[in-house]
Amino acid sequence: MRSEELPAYFDELDAWAAARPLPHEAIAYGAHPDQVLDLRLPTGTARRLAFVLHGGFWRAPYTRRNTTALAVALTERGWATANVEYRRLGPGGWRPMLDDVLAARRALTAFERVVAVGHSAGGHLALWLAAEGGVDGVVALGGVCDLVAAADAGLGNDAVQELLGGSPADAVDAYAVADPAARLPLRVAQRLVHGRADDRVPISHAESYAERARAAGDDCRVVALDTGHFEVIDPRSDAWTTVAETAASLA
């Protein structure tokens, strides 16, 4: 999907979600306007939470709006969902972003099992949260898994270098803290749902990370689909059943 097509695509996802009258509660977990999450609860008792983290290569124009449809669709399948916003402060702003993800998770204590579901750069945040011991499992959707590898490949027009303030050689401490691949084993199950035609984060990126994770002793598997980068967050797509079933397998 071309970049110029994305605004209309996300508008369509918004319209799909808006047509489903699922109420949500906006919960502030800090004072900044971006320190907020949308909590949706299913009918009946909510024991499992999908902690949803949007992508956008960690950049400010991309928001939790992009994963609202995903959150709504998971709630329809019986999950409580938290669609999380976090501060995206530009070059070098990685520490407040990670602090926000952890603070948002700590604001939600009423659930027996929590699975982080992250798309693209949100996949990185989901895996990082697992490294912090914050979740019971991870589903990364077209996820950035290994920040050194992503930096070396120049993913997102050098988005990792922008986030962490330099290359792996220049920002050693930042990579050591922020890179899930540097913190293996994560000691939770990880499912990397990835499109074979993903032109933002190639599937080889997920496959290489999964090999490293398994070598470290983690239960980490790639779930390969015949899709691109965005179908994995689209409940209207042929990929959706696999995405939902993969999340359910970790519940």
GROMACS .gro file of C-alpha atoms in nm:
model
  251
    1MET     CA    1   0.000   0.000   0.000
    2ARG     CA    2   0.140   0.339  -0.100
    3SER     CA    3   0.187   0.604   0.167
    4GLU     CA    4  -0.056   0.839  -0.002
    5GLU     CA    5  -0.327   0.575   0.027
    6LEU     CA    6  -0.296   0.537   0.404
    7PRO     CA    7  -0.518   0.828   0.521
    8ALA     CA    8  -0.817   0.695   0.323
    9TYR     CA    9  -0.743   0.342   0.442
   10PHE     CA   10  -0.740   0.446   0.806
   11ASP     CA   11  -1.060   0.645   0.749
   12GLU     CA   12  -1.221   0.321   0.628
   13LEU     CA   13  -1.104   0.136   0.939
   14ASP     CA   14  -1.242   0.416   1.155
   15ALA     CA   15  -1.579   0.393   0.981
   16TRP     CA   16  -1.584   0.015   1.031
   17ALA     CA   17  -1.519   0.058   1.403
   18ALA     CA   18  -1.770   0.342   1.441
   19ALA     CA   19  -2.044   0.122   1.296
   20ARG     CA   20  -2.005  -0.109   1.597
   21PRO     CA   21  -2.154   0.055   1.907
   22LEU     CA   22  -1.898  -0.069   2.159
   23PRO     CA   23  -1.857   0.186   2.438
   24HIS     CA   24  -1.512   0.267   2.566
   25GLU     CA   25  -1.365   0.452   2.860
   26ALA     CA   26  -1.075   0.687   2.799
   27ILE     CA   27  -0.834   0.641   3.090
   28ALA     CA   28  -0.555   0.891   3.150
   29TYR     CA   29  -0.244   0.731   3.295
   30GLY     CA   30  -0.050   1.060   3.306
   31ALA     CA   31  -0.086   1.434   3.263
   32HIS     CA   32   0.019   1.464   2.897
   33PRO     CA   33  -0.263   1.450   2.638
   34ASP     CA   34  -0.100   1.146   2.478
   35GLN     CA   35  -0.087   0.955   2.806
   36VAL     CA   36  -0.427   0.796   2.753
   37LEU     CA   37  -0.577   0.462   2.659
   38ASP     CA   38  -0.919   0.348   2.542
   39LEU     CA   39  -1.054   0.059   2.749
   40ARG     CA   40  -1.325  -0.159   2.598
   41LEU     CA   41  -1.492  -0.440   2.788
   42PRO     CA   42  -1.675  -0.737   2.643
   43THR     CA   43  -2.011  -0.866   2.756
   44GLY     CA   44  -1.973  -1.070   3.072
   45THR     CA   45  -1.663  -1.112   3.287
   46ALA     CA   46  -1.341  -0.978   3.139
   47ARG     CA   47  -1.045  -1.185   3.258
   48ARG     CA   48  -0.809  -1.144   2.962
   49LEU     CA   49  -0.676  -0.815   2.829
   50ALA     CA   50  -0.530  -0.738   2.488
   51PHE     CA   51  -0.290  -0.449   2.540
   52VAL     CA   52  -0.289  -0.290   2.194
   53LEU     CA   53   0.002  -0.077   2.071
   54HIS     CA   54  -0.017   0.107   1.740
   55GLY     CA   55   0.263   0.150   1.492
   56GLY     CA   56   0.391   0.429   1.272
   57PHE     CA   57   0.767   0.396   1.320
   58TRP     CA   58   0.736   0.577   1.654
   59ARG     CA   59   0.644   0.905   1.481
   60ALA     CA   60   0.389   1.164   1.593
   61PRO     CA   61   0.148   1.163   1.296
   62TYR     CA   62   0.046   0.804   1.371
   63THR     CA   63  -0.191   0.742   1.661
   64ARG     CA   64  -0.407   0.480   1.827
   65ARG     CA   65  -0.676   0.564   1.573
   66ASN     CA   66  -0.496   0.319   1.346
   67THR     CA   67  -0.565   0.026   1.579
   68THR     CA   68  -0.917   0.116   1.694
   69ALA     CA   69  -1.074  -0.133   1.453
   70LEU     CA   70  -0.836  -0.404   1.577
   71ALA     CA   71  -0.931  -0.331   1.938
   72VAL     CA   72  -1.303  -0.331   1.860
   73ALA     CA   73  -1.278  -0.661   1.675
   74LEU     CA   74  -1.090  -0.826   1.961
   75THR     CA   75  -1.348  -0.699   2.209
   76GLU     CA   76  -1.620  -0.853   1.994
   77ARG     CA   77  -1.432  -1.181   2.040
   78GLY     CA   78  -1.444  -1.157   2.418
   79TRP     CA   79  -1.128  -0.968   2.503
   80ALA     CA   80  -1.103  -0.660   2.715
   81THR     CA   81  -0.886  -0.428   2.510
   82ALA     CA   82  -0.671  -0.129   2.597
   83ASN     CA   83  -0.584   0.073   2.286
   84VAL     CA   84  -0.285   0.268   2.411
   85GLU     CA   85  -0.156   0.609   2.312
   86TYR     CA   86   0.194   0.713   2.413
   87ARG     CA   87   0.415   1.015   2.371
   88ARG     CA   88   0.598   1.039   2.040
   89LEU     CA   89   0.837   1.326   2.102
   90GLY     CA   90   1.061   1.304   1.798
   91PRO     CA   91   1.433   1.236   1.764
   92GLY     CA   92   1.584   1.080   2.073
   93GLY     CA   93   1.248   1.054   2.251
   94TRP     CA   94   1.267   0.684   2.327
   95ARG     CA   95   1.282   0.699   2.707
   96PRO     CA   96   0.951   0.885   2.766
   97MET     CA   97   0.784   0.654   2.513
   98LEU     CA   98   0.896   0.340   2.693
   99ASP     CA   99   0.804   0.493   3.028
  100ASP     CA  100   0.455   0.557   2.893
  101VAL     CA  101   0.405   0.200   2.774
  102LEU     CA  102   0.504   0.069   3.116
  103ALA     CA  103   0.288   0.325   3.298
  104ALA     CA  104  -0.014   0.239   3.085
  105ARG     CA  105   0.031  -0.128   3.162
  106ARG     CA  106   0.061  -0.060   3.535
  107ALA     CA  107  -0.266   0.134   3.524
  108LEU     CA  108  -0.452  -0.188   3.438
  109THR     CA  109  -0.452  -0.436   3.724
  110ALA     CA  110  -0.787  -0.614   3.710
  111PHE     CA  111  -0.703  -0.886   3.457
  112GLU     CA  112  -0.580  -1.241   3.503
  113ARG     CA  113  -0.388  -1.257   3.177
  114VAL     CA  114  -0.249  -0.982   2.955
  115VAL     CA  115  -0.131  -1.026   2.597
  116ALA     CA  116   0.042  -0.737   2.421
  117VAL     CA  117  -0.070  -0.697   2.060
  118GLY     CA  118   0.146  -0.453   1.867
  119HIS     CA  119   0.156  -0.351   1.503
  120SER     CA  120   0.479  -0.252   1.327
  121ALA     CA  121   0.668  -0.027   1.572
  122GLY     CA  122   0.403  -0.124   1.824
  123GLY     CA  123   0.532  -0.479   1.787
  124HIS     CA  124   0.865  -0.354   1.916
  125LEU     CA  125   0.692  -0.191   2.212
  126ALA     CA  126   0.498  -0.510   2.285
  127LEU     CA  127   0.817  -0.717   2.288
  128TRP     CA  128   0.995  -0.457   2.500
  129LEU     CA  129   0.709  -0.467   2.750
  130ALA     CA  130   0.754  -0.844   2.770
  131ALA     CA  131   1.122  -0.788   2.847
  132GLU     CA  132   1.007  -0.573   3.138
  133GLY     CA  133   0.787  -0.856   3.268
  134GLY     CA  134   0.468  -0.667   3.190
  135VAL     CA  135   0.271  -0.924   2.988
  136ASP     CA  136   0.203  -1.295   2.961
  137GLY     CA  137   0.246  -1.318   2.585
  138VAL     CA  138   0.306  -1.112   2.271
  139VAL     CA  139   0.148  -1.098   1.928
  140ALA     CA  140   0.358  -0.880   1.697
  141LEU     CA  141   0.180  -0.789   1.374
  142GLY     CA  142   0.431  -0.696   1.108
  143GLY     CA  143   0.646  -0.605   1.403
  144VAL     CA  144   0.987  -0.444   1.433
  145CYS     CA  145   1.154  -0.698   1.659
  146ASP     CA  146   1.529  -0.629   1.650
  147LEU     CA  147   1.633  -0.265   1.662
  148VAL     CA  148   1.995  -0.319   1.562
  149ALA     CA  149   1.887  -0.519   1.258
  150ALA     CA  150   1.620  -0.262   1.175
  151ALA     CA  151   1.874   0.020   1.201
  152ASP     CA  152   2.122  -0.165   0.982
  153ALA     CA  153   1.847  -0.219   0.723
  154GLY     CA  154   1.737   0.145   0.738
  155LEU     CA  155   1.375   0.050   0.804
  156GLY     CA  156   1.129   0.340   0.801
  157ASN     CA  157   1.386   0.578   0.651
  158ASP     CA  158   1.620   0.528   0.947
  159ALA     CA  159   1.337   0.543   1.199
  160VAL     CA  160   1.533   0.351   1.465
  161GLN     CA  161   1.827   0.591   1.450
  162GLU     CA  162   1.579   0.878   1.478
  163LEU     CA  163   1.411   0.724   1.782
  164LEU     CA  164   1.725   0.626   1.971
  165GLY     CA  165   1.939   0.923   1.875
  166GLY     CA  166   2.196   0.748   1.663
  167SER     CA  167   2.330   0.428   1.518
  168PRO     CA  168   2.395   0.116   1.726
  169ALA     CA  169   2.757   0.226   1.751
  170ASP     CA  170   2.667   0.580   1.858
  171ALA     CA  171   2.385   0.506   2.106
  172VAL     CA  172   2.499   0.184   2.271
  173ASP     CA  173   2.315   0.237   2.599
  174ALA     CA  174   1.985   0.323   2.430
  175TYR     CA  175   1.992   0.008   2.218
  176ALA     CA  176   2.082  -0.204   2.520
  177VAL     CA  177   1.771  -0.084   2.704
  178ALA     CA  178   1.522  -0.044   2.420
  179ASP     CA  179   1.598  -0.340   2.193
  180PRO     CA  180   1.405  -0.659   2.277
  181ALA     CA  181   1.658  -0.864   2.082
  182ALA     CA  182   1.930  -0.745   2.319
  183ARG     CA  183   1.725  -0.865   2.615
  184LEU     CA  184   1.647  -1.221   2.512
  185PRO     CA  185   1.517  -1.445   2.651
  186LEU     CA  186   1.187  -1.267   2.717
  187ARG     CA  187   1.043  -1.578   2.887
  188VAL     CA  188   0.693  -1.542   2.740
  189ALA     CA  189   0.540  -1.688   2.425
  190GLN     CA  190   0.582  -1.468   2.119
  191ARG     CA  191   0.388  -1.498   1.795
  192LEU     CA  192   0.511  -1.292   1.502
  193VAL     CA  193   0.225  -1.261   1.252
  194HIS     CA  194   0.381  -1.132   0.935
  195GLY     CA  195   0.290  -1.084   0.572
  196ARG     CA  196   0.514  -1.241   0.312
  197ALA     CA  197   0.459  -0.930   0.097
  198ASP     CA  198   0.528  -0.681   0.379
  199ASP     CA  199   0.719  -0.394   0.219
  200ARG     CA  200   0.768  -0.194   0.540
  201VAL     CA  201   0.916  -0.462   0.763
  202PRO     CA  202   1.024  -0.765   0.559
  203ILE     CA  203   0.931  -1.107   0.690
  204SER     CA  204   1.299  -1.200   0.696
  205HIS     CA  205   1.334  -0.954   0.984
  206ALA     CA  206   1.082  -1.149   1.191
  207GLU     CA  207   1.231  -1.483   1.091
  208SER     CA  208   1.581  -1.381   1.200
  209TYR     CA  209   1.456  -1.253   1.534
  210ALA     CA  210   1.253  -1.570   1.593
  211GLU     CA  211   1.563  -1.783   1.537
  212ARG     CA  212   1.752  -1.578   1.795
  213ALA     CA  213   1.465  -1.596   2.042
  214ARG     CA  214   1.436  -1.973   2.010
  215ALA     CA  215   1.812  -2.012   2.046
  216ALA     CA  216   1.781  -1.819   2.373
  217GLY     CA  217   1.511  -2.060   2.491
  218ASP     CA  218   1.194  -1.864   2.411
  219ASP     CA  219   0.875  -2.000   2.256
  220CYS     CA  220   0.874  -1.777   1.948
  221ARG     CA  221   0.712  -1.857   1.614
  222VAL     CA  222   0.649  -1.675   1.289
  223VAL     CA  223   0.295  -1.702   1.153
  224ALA     CA  224   0.339  -1.624   0.784
  225LEU     CA  225   0.047  -1.488   0.581
  226ASP     CA  226   0.000  -1.397   0.217
  227THR     CA  227  -0.052  -1.029   0.298
  228GLY     CA  228   0.128  -0.699   0.317
  229HIS     CA  229   0.194  -0.477   0.617
  230PHE     CA  230  -0.153  -0.345   0.699
  231GLU     CA  231  -0.396  -0.632   0.644
  232VAL     CA  232  -0.296  -0.775   0.984
  233ILE     CA  233  -0.473  -0.486   1.163
  234ASP     CA  234  -0.779  -0.494   0.939
  235PRO     CA  235  -1.075  -0.701   1.067
  236ARG     CA  236  -1.220  -0.693   0.715
  237SER     CA  237  -0.921  -0.876   0.568
  238ASP     CA  238  -0.865  -1.244   0.500
  239ALA     CA  239  -0.582  -1.229   0.755
  240TRP     CA  240  -0.808  -1.140   1.045
  241THR     CA  241  -0.919  -1.488   1.147
  242THR     CA  242  -0.556  -1.598   1.180
  243VAL     CA  243  -0.469  -1.287   1.379
  244ALA     CA  244  -0.759  -1.341   1.619
  245GLU     CA  245  -0.691  -1.712   1.657
  246THR     CA  246  -0.323  -1.647   1.721
  247ALA     CA  247  -0.409  -1.403   2.000
  248ALA     CA  248  -0.658  -1.651   2.145
  249SER     CA  249  -0.391  -1.921   2.153
  250LEU     CA  250  -0.198  -1.712   2.408
  251ALA     CA  251  -0.498  -1.626   2.626
   0.00000   0.00000   0.00000
